[in-house]
């Protein structure tokens, strides 16, 4: 459920304008909320992009290979019999398959990979899969942010209400980039000069981490049990030395190494076949403006909050930032709902 955009069509980077004084604190807090309410999803659709779609009869193995080959994290599923989109195939599905059957005494993992996507959905998920969540191109970007965070999804198909075709896949990253670029024409809120810790933006307690000598299977267990999308990797001293994300797991398919999940996280990171996002950090003294600029510039999904000695203190994700900028001023906490 992802897209690779034509680099020539991507928006040129801009930064926030110098501070324009806003005397009304309420107006100050609602600047970005009002901006996203006034713009529709179609406004955030790029002029050129690639959309990957899978037929539900495709073999699971081929589907995950195709995700890797196209550099995408998920794809809409088309059901030829029903002639409509019925869901998404995501990296989470791959993680769940590996986690459920890697140590199963009854089913070998190579047997599962020969199944079709529809078999996995119908038989092994046993009706537990959720219906496809989508949004109209005419809906507001505020509604898009709410839908992503409320439904705990990372890809939101923009679907034509008449034809039923998927026009684009909206992501947290795309929405924050849109806000960052075109929000530069707005007065800059004063809260941008506060730190994320002062604003309470991020996760600061019970942060899930993994030791670099732990197995990949252990990482999968944490992904499933804690429902997190990335794990700061720490060494024996407890200092952050890397980041292992759900997206890294898909490369087990590309390398055909999913029968060796006892591989250490340290070794798995060394075997990355593509240049993926590394561990990007932020510090307690840095302002929200600095954090947003960094996360947009580096095109990553989260920053690890560390102290000066590189010990993990929290995670600041795109969901955290969009919740704070867009939903919180409306009195909505979709992260906890």
CSV table of C-alpha atoms in Angstrom, one decimal:
chain,number,residue,atom,x,y,z
A,1,UNK,CA,0.0,0.0,0.0
A,2,UNK,CA,2.7,2.4,-1.0
A,3,UNK,CA,4.0,4.4,-3.9
A,4,UNK,CA,7.3,5.4,-5.3
A,5,UNK,CA,7.1,9.0,-6.6
A,6,UNK,CA,8.9,10.3,-9.6
A,7,UNK,CA,11.8,12.4,-8.1
A,8,UNK,CA,11.4,15.0,-10.8
A,9,UNK,CA,7.9,15.6,-9.5
A,10,UNK,CA,8.7,15.8,-5.8
A,11,UNK,CA,8.2,19.1,-4.0
A,12,UNK,CA,11.3,21.2,-3.5
A,13,UNK,CA,12.4,21.6,0.1
A,14,UNK,CA,11.4,24.7,1.9
A,15,UNK,CA,11.7,25.8,5.5
A,16,UNK,CA,9.3,27.7,7.8
A,17,UNK,CA,9.1,31.4,7.4
A,18,UNK,CA,10.5,33.7,10.1
A,19,UNK,CA,8.2,34.0,13.1
A,20,UNK,CA,5.1,36.1,12.6
A,21,UNK,CA,3.7,37.1,16.0
A,22,UNK,CA,0.4,35.6,16.9
A,23,UNK,CA,-1.1,37.2,20.0
A,24,UNK,CA,-4.0,34.8,20.4
A,25,UNK,CA,-2.8,31.6,22.1
A,26,UNK,CA,-5.9,29.7,20.8
A,27,UNK,CA,-5.2,30.9,17.2
A,28,UNK,CA,-1.5,29.9,17.7
A,29,UNK,CA,-2.4,26.3,18.5
A,30,UNK,CA,-4.9,25.9,15.7
A,31,UNK,CA,-2.8,27.2,12.8
A,32,UNK,CA,-2.0,23.8,11.3
A,33,UNK,CA,-5.3,22.3,12.2
A,34,UNK,CA,-7.2,24.9,10.2
A,35,UNK,CA,-4.8,24.6,7.3
A,36,UNK,CA,-5.4,20.8,7.0
A,37,UNK,CA,-9.2,21.3,7.4
A,38,UNK,CA,-9.1,23.7,4.4
A,39,UNK,CA,-7.2,21.4,2.1
A,40,UNK,CA,-8.5,18.2,0.6
A,41,UNK,CA,-6.8,14.9,-0.1
A,42,UNK,CA,-6.5,15.6,-3.8
A,43,UNK,CA,-4.3,18.6,-3.0
A,44,UNK,CA,-1.6,16.2,-1.6
A,45,UNK,CA,-1.6,13.9,-4.6
A,46,UNK,CA,1.6,14.3,-6.6
A,47,UNK,CA,1.4,15.0,-10.3
A,48,UNK,CA,3.3,11.7,-11.1
A,49,UNK,CA,3.6,8.6,-9.0
A,50,UNK,CA,3.6,4.8,-9.2
A,51,UNK,CA,1.0,2.6,-7.7
A,52,UNK,CA,1.6,-1.1,-7.0
A,53,UNK,CA,-1.6,-3.3,-6.9
A,54,UNK,CA,-1.8,-7.1,-6.2
A,55,UNK,CA,-4.4,-9.5,-7.4
A,56,UNK,CA,-5.6,-11.6,-4.4
A,57,UNK,CA,-4.8,-14.8,-6.3
A,58,UNK,CA,-1.1,-14.0,-6.4
A,59,UNK,CA,1.2,-16.3,-4.5
A,60,UNK,CA,2.4,-14.9,-1.1
A,61,UNK,CA,6.0,-15.5,-2.0
A,62,UNK,CA,5.8,-13.6,-5.3
A,63,UNK,CA,3.9,-10.8,-3.6
A,64,UNK,CA,6.5,-10.1,-1.0
A,65,UNK,CA,9.3,-10.4,-3.6
A,66,UNK,CA,7.4,-7.7,-5.6
A,67,UNK,CA,7.2,-5.4,-2.5
A,68,UNK,CA,11.0,-5.6,-2.2
A,69,UNK,CA,11.6,-5.2,-6.0
A,70,UNK,CA,9.4,-2.0,-6.0
A,71,UNK,CA,10.7,-0.6,-2.8
A,72,UNK,CA,7.2,-0.4,-1.3
A,73,UNK,CA,5.8,-1.4,2.1
A,74,UNK,CA,2.3,-2.5,1.1
A,75,UNK,CA,-0.1,-2.7,-1.8
A,76,UNK,CA,-3.9,-2.7,-2.3
A,77,UNK,CA,-5.5,-6.1,-3.0
A,78,UNK,CA,-7.8,-6.5,-6.0
A,79,UNK,CA,-10.4,-9.2,-6.0
A,80,UNK,CA,-11.1,-10.2,-9.6
A,81,UNK,CA,-14.3,-12.1,-8.6
A,82,UNK,CA,-15.8,-9.2,-6.7
A,83,UNK,CA,-14.3,-6.6,-9.1
A,84,UNK,CA,-13.2,-4.3,-6.2
A,85,UNK,CA,-10.4,-3.7,-3.8
A,86,UNK,CA,-10.8,-5.8,-0.7
A,87,UNK,CA,-7.8,-4.9,1.5
A,88,UNK,CA,-4.1,-4.4,1.7
A,89,UNK,CA,-1.1,-6.7,1.8
A,90,UNK,CA,1.5,-5.2,4.2
A,91,UNK,CA,4.7,-6.0,5.8
A,92,UNK,CA,2.7,-6.7,9.0
A,93,UNK,CA,1.2,-9.7,7.2
A,94,UNK,CA,4.7,-11.0,6.4
A,95,UNK,CA,5.7,-10.6,10.0
A,96,UNK,CA,2.6,-12.4,11.2
A,97,UNK,CA,3.2,-15.3,8.8
A,98,UNK,CA,6.8,-15.7,10.0
A,99,UNK,CA,6.0,-15.3,13.7
A,100,UNK,CA,3.1,-17.7,13.6
A,101,UNK,CA,4.6,-20.5,11.5
A,102,UNK,CA,8.4,-20.3,12.0
A,103,UNK,CA,8.4,-22.6,15.0
A,104,UNK,CA,5.2,-24.4,14.1
A,105,UNK,CA,5.6,-28.3,14.4
A,106,UNK,CA,2.7,-28.8,12.0
A,107,UNK,CA,3.4,-26.4,9.1
A,108,UNK,CA,6.6,-25.7,7.3
A,109,UNK,CA,7.2,-22.0,6.3
A,110,UNK,CA,8.0,-23.1,2.7
A,111,UNK,CA,4.5,-24.5,2.5
A,112,UNK,CA,2.9,-21.2,3.6
A,113,UNK,CA,4.8,-19.2,1.0
A,114,UNK,CA,3.2,-21.3,-1.9
A,115,UNK,CA,-0.3,-20.2,-0.8
A,116,UNK,CA,-2.2,-17.4,-2.5
A,117,UNK,CA,-2.9,-14.2,-0.8
A,118,UNK,CA,-6.6,-14.9,-0.6
A,119,UNK,CA,-5.8,-18.3,1.1
A,120,UNK,CA,-3.8,-16.5,3.8
A,121,UNK,CA,-6.6,-14.0,4.3
A,122,UNK,CA,-9.5,-16.4,4.3
A,123,UNK,CA,-8.0,-19.5,6.1
A,124,UNK,CA,-5.1,-18.4,8.3
A,125,UNK,CA,-6.6,-15.0,9.4
A,126,UNK,CA,-9.9,-16.8,10.0
A,127,UNK,CA,-12.0,-13.7,9.3
A,128,UNK,CA,-10.0,-11.5,11.7
A,129,UNK,CA,-8.8,-9.2,8.9
A,130,UNK,CA,-10.2,-5.7,8.9
A,131,UNK,CA,-12.1,-4.1,6.0
A,132,UNK,CA,-10.2,-1.8,3.7
A,133,UNK,CA,-10.0,1.7,5.1
A,134,UNK,CA,-10.0,4.4,2.4
A,135,UNK,CA,-10.8,8.0,1.9
A,136,UNK,CA,-12.4,10.2,-0.8
A,137,UNK,CA,-10.2,12.7,-2.7
A,138,UNK,CA,-12.6,15.4,-1.6
A,139,UNK,CA,-12.2,14.7,2.1
A,140,UNK,CA,-10.1,17.1,4.1
A,141,UNK,CA,-6.5,16.4,5.0
A,142,UNK,CA,-7.6,16.7,8.6
A,143,UNK,CA,-9.9,13.7,8.1
A,144,UNK,CA,-6.9,11.8,6.5
A,145,UNK,CA,-4.7,12.4,9.5
A,146,UNK,CA,-7.5,11.3,11.8
A,147,UNK,CA,-8.2,8.2,9.8
A,148,UNK,CA,-4.5,7.1,9.7
A,149,UNK,CA,-4.0,7.6,13.4
A,150,UNK,CA,-7.4,6.4,14.7
A,151,UNK,CA,-7.2,3.2,12.6
A,152,UNK,CA,-3.5,2.6,13.4
A,153,UNK,CA,-2.6,2.2,9.8
A,154,UNK,CA,0.3,3.6,7.8
A,155,UNK,CA,-1.2,3.7,4.3
A,156,UNK,CA,-4.5,5.3,3.4
A,157,UNK,CA,-5.9,4.7,-0.2
A,158,UNK,CA,-7.5,7.7,-1.8
A,159,UNK,CA,-10.3,6.1,-3.8
A,160,UNK,CA,-12.5,7.6,-6.5
A,161,UNK,CA,-16.1,7.4,-5.1
A,162,UNK,CA,-17.5,6.8,-8.6
A,163,UNK,CA,-15.1,4.4,-10.3
A,164,UNK,CA,-13.7,2.8,-7.1
A,165,UNK,CA,-10.2,3.2,-8.4
A,166,UNK,CA,-7.2,3.9,-6.1
A,167,UNK,CA,-5.8,7.3,-7.1
A,168,UNK,CA,-3.0,7.5,-4.5
A,169,UNK,CA,-1.8,6.2,-1.2
A,170,UNK,CA,-1.6,8.8,1.5
A,171,UNK,CA,1.0,8.3,4.3
A,172,UNK,CA,2.0,10.1,7.4
A,173,UNK,CA,5.2,11.1,5.7
A,174,UNK,CA,3.4,12.6,2.7
A,175,UNK,CA,1.0,14.6,4.9
A,176,UNK,CA,3.7,16.0,7.1
A,177,UNK,CA,5.8,16.9,4.1
A,178,UNK,CA,2.8,18.7,2.6
A,179,UNK,CA,2.2,20.6,5.8
A,180,UNK,CA,5.9,21.4,6.2
A,181,UNK,CA,6.2,22.9,2.6
A,182,UNK,CA,2.9,24.7,2.2
A,183,UNK,CA,2.5,25.5,5.8
A,184,UNK,CA,5.5,27.8,5.3
A,185,UNK,CA,3.2,30.4,4.1
A,186,UNK,CA,1.5,30.5,7.5
A,187,UNK,CA,2.4,32.4,10.6
A,188,UNK,CA,4.8,30.2,12.5
A,189,UNK,CA,3.3,29.0,15.9
A,190,UNK,CA,5.4,29.8,19.0
A,191,UNK,CA,5.1,26.3,20.3
A,192,UNK,CA,7.5,25.2,17.6
A,193,UNK,CA,10.2,26.7,19.8
A,194,UNK,CA,9.5,24.4,22.7
A,195,UNK,CA,11.1,20.9,23.0
A,196,UNK,CA,9.2,17.7,22.3
A,197,UNK,CA,9.6,16.8,25.9
A,198,UNK,CA,8.0,20.1,27.1
A,199,UNK,CA,5.1,19.5,24.7
A,200,UNK,CA,4.8,15.8,25.6
A,201,UNK,CA,5.1,14.8,21.9
A,202,UNK,CA,6.4,11.2,21.7
A,203,UNK,CA,6.7,8.0,23.8
A,204,UNK,CA,9.0,8.5,26.8
A,205,UNK,CA,8.0,5.5,29.0
A,206,UNK,CA,8.4,1.8,28.5
A,207,UNK,CA,10.1,2.3,25.1
A,208,UNK,CA,10.6,-1.1,23.3
A,209,UNK,CA,14.2,-1.7,22.4
A,210,UNK,CA,16.2,-4.8,21.3
A,211,UNK,CA,19.8,-5.8,22.0
A,212,UNK,CA,22.0,-6.1,19.0
A,213,UNK,CA,22.9,-9.8,19.9
A,214,UNK,CA,19.2,-10.8,20.1
A,215,UNK,CA,17.7,-12.8,17.3
A,216,UNK,CA,15.5,-11.5,14.5
A,217,UNK,CA,12.7,-13.8,15.8
A,218,UNK,CA,12.9,-12.0,19.1
A,219,UNK,CA,12.4,-8.7,17.2
A,220,UNK,CA,9.4,-10.2,15.4
A,221,UNK,CA,7.9,-11.2,18.8
A,222,UNK,CA,8.2,-7.6,20.0
A,223,UNK,CA,6.7,-6.2,16.8
A,224,UNK,CA,3.7,-8.5,17.2
A,225,UNK,CA,3.3,-8.2,21.0
A,226,UNK,CA,4.0,-4.5,21.4
A,227,UNK,CA,2.5,-3.3,18.0
A,228,UNK,CA,5.5,-1.1,17.3
A,229,UNK,CA,6.9,-0.3,13.9
A,230,UNK,CA,10.6,0.0,14.8
A,231,UNK,CA,13.0,-0.9,17.6
A,232,UNK,CA,16.1,1.1,18.7
A,233,UNK,CA,19.0,-1.4,18.8
A,234,UNK,CA,21.2,-1.1,21.8
A,235,UNK,CA,24.6,-2.6,22.6
A,236,UNK,CA,25.8,-4.3,25.8
A,237,UNK,CA,26.2,-0.9,27.4
A,238,UNK,CA,22.6,0.0,26.6
A,239,UNK,CA,23.5,2.7,24.1
A,240,UNK,CA,21.7,3.2,20.8
A,241,UNK,CA,23.7,1.8,17.9
A,242,UNK,CA,21.0,1.2,15.3
A,243,UNK,CA,17.3,0.8,14.4
A,244,UNK,CA,15.5,-2.3,13.3
A,245,UNK,CA,12.2,-1.6,11.6
A,246,UNK,CA,9.3,-3.6,10.2
A,247,UNK,CA,10.6,-2.7,6.7
A,248,UNK,CA,13.9,-4.4,7.4
A,249,UNK,CA,12.0,-7.7,7.9
A,250,UNK,CA,10.8,-7.7,4.3
A,251,UNK,CA,14.4,-8.1,3.2
A,252,UNK,CA,14.4,-11.6,4.7
A,253,UNK,CA,12.2,-12.5,1.7
A,254,UNK,CA,14.6,-10.9,-0.8
A,255,UNK,CA,17.5,-12.8,0.7
A,256,UNK,CA,15.5,-16.0,1.1
A,257,UNK,CA,16.8,-16.1,4.7
A,258,UNK,CA,13.5,-16.4,6.6
A,259,UNK,CA,14.3,-19.9,7.5
A,260,UNK,CA,17.1,-18.5,9.7
A,261,UNK,CA,15.4,-16.2,12.1
A,262,UNK,CA,18.0,-17.0,14.8
A,263,UNK,CA,20.2,-14.6,13.0
A,264,UNK,CA,21.2,-11.7,15.3
A,265,UNK,CA,19.8,-8.3,14.7
A,266,UNK,CA,23.4,-7.0,14.4
A,267,UNK,CA,24.1,-9.4,11.5
A,268,UNK,CA,20.7,-8.7,9.9
A,269,UNK,CA,21.4,-5.0,9.8
A,270,UNK,CA,24.8,-5.7,8.1
A,271,UNK,CA,23.0,-7.7,5.4
A,272,UNK,CA,20.7,-4.9,4.3
A,273,UNK,CA,20.6,-5.0,0.5
A,274,UNK,CA,19.3,-1.4,0.1
A,275,UNK,CA,20.3,1.9,1.7
A,276,UNK,CA,17.5,2.1,4.3
A,277,UNK,CA,16.9,4.7,6.9
A,278,UNK,CA,19.5,4.4,9.6
A,279,UNK,CA,19.1,5.4,13.2
A,280,UNK,CA,18.4,9.1,13.3
A,281,UNK,CA,18.3,10.8,16.7
A,282,UNK,CA,17.0,13.9,18.4
A,283,UNK,CA,18.0,15.3,21.8
A,284,UNK,CA,16.1,16.6,24.8
A,285,UNK,CA,17.2,20.2,24.2
A,286,UNK,CA,16.1,20.4,20.6
A,287,UNK,CA,12.9,22.2,19.6
A,288,UNK,CA,9.9,20.8,17.8
A,289,UNK,CA,10.8,22.9,14.8
A,290,UNK,CA,14.3,21.3,14.6
A,291,UNK,CA,12.8,17.8,15.0
A,292,UNK,CA,10.2,18.4,12.2
A,293,UNK,CA,12.8,19.8,9.9
A,294,UNK,CA,15.1,16.8,10.4
A,295,UNK,CA,12.3,14.1,10.1
A,296,UNK,CA,11.1,15.7,6.8
A,297,UNK,CA,14.6,16.3,5.4
A,298,UNK,CA,15.8,12.7,6.1
A,299,UNK,CA,12.4,11.2,5.0
A,300,UNK,CA,12.2,8.9,8.0
A,301,UNK,CA,9.3,7.7,10.0
A,302,UNK,CA,10.6,8.4,13.5
A,303,UNK,CA,13.5,9.8,15.5
A,304,UNK,CA,15.0,8.1,18.6
A,305,UNK,CA,15.3,10.5,21.5
A,306,UNK,CA,18.6,10.0,23.2
A,307,UNK,CA,20.6,11.8,25.9
A,308,UNK,CA,24.1,13.1,25.4
A,309,UNK,CA,25.5,9.6,26.2
A,310,UNK,CA,23.4,8.0,23.5
A,311,UNK,CA,21.1,6.2,26.0
A,312,UNK,CA,17.5,5.8,24.6
A,313,UNK,CA,14.9,8.1,26.2
A,314,UNK,CA,12.0,7.9,23.8
A,315,UNK,CA,10.7,7.7,20.3
A,316,UNK,CA,9.2,10.6,18.3
A,317,UNK,CA,7.1,9.3,15.4
A,318,UNK,CA,5.2,10.9,12.5
A,319,UNK,CA,2.0,9.9,14.2
A,320,UNK,CA,3.1,11.8,17.4
A,321,UNK,CA,3.9,14.9,15.4
A,322,UNK,CA,0.7,14.9,13.3
A,323,UNK,CA,-1.4,14.2,16.4
A,324,UNK,CA,0.1,17.2,18.1
A,325,UNK,CA,0.0,19.6,15.2
A,326,UNK,CA,-3.4,18.7,13.7
A,327,UNK,CA,-5.7,16.7,16.0
A,328,UNK,CA,-4.8,17.9,19.6
A,329,UNK,CA,-5.9,21.5,18.9
A,330,UNK,CA,-9.3,20.0,18.0
A,331,UNK,CA,-9.5,18.2,21.3
A,332,UNK,CA,-9.0,14.8,19.6
A,333,UNK,CA,-6.5,12.2,20.9
A,334,UNK,CA,-6.6,9.6,18.2
A,335,UNK,CA,-3.4,7.9,19.5
A,336,UNK,CA,-5.2,6.7,22.7
A,337,UNK,CA,-8.7,6.1,21.3
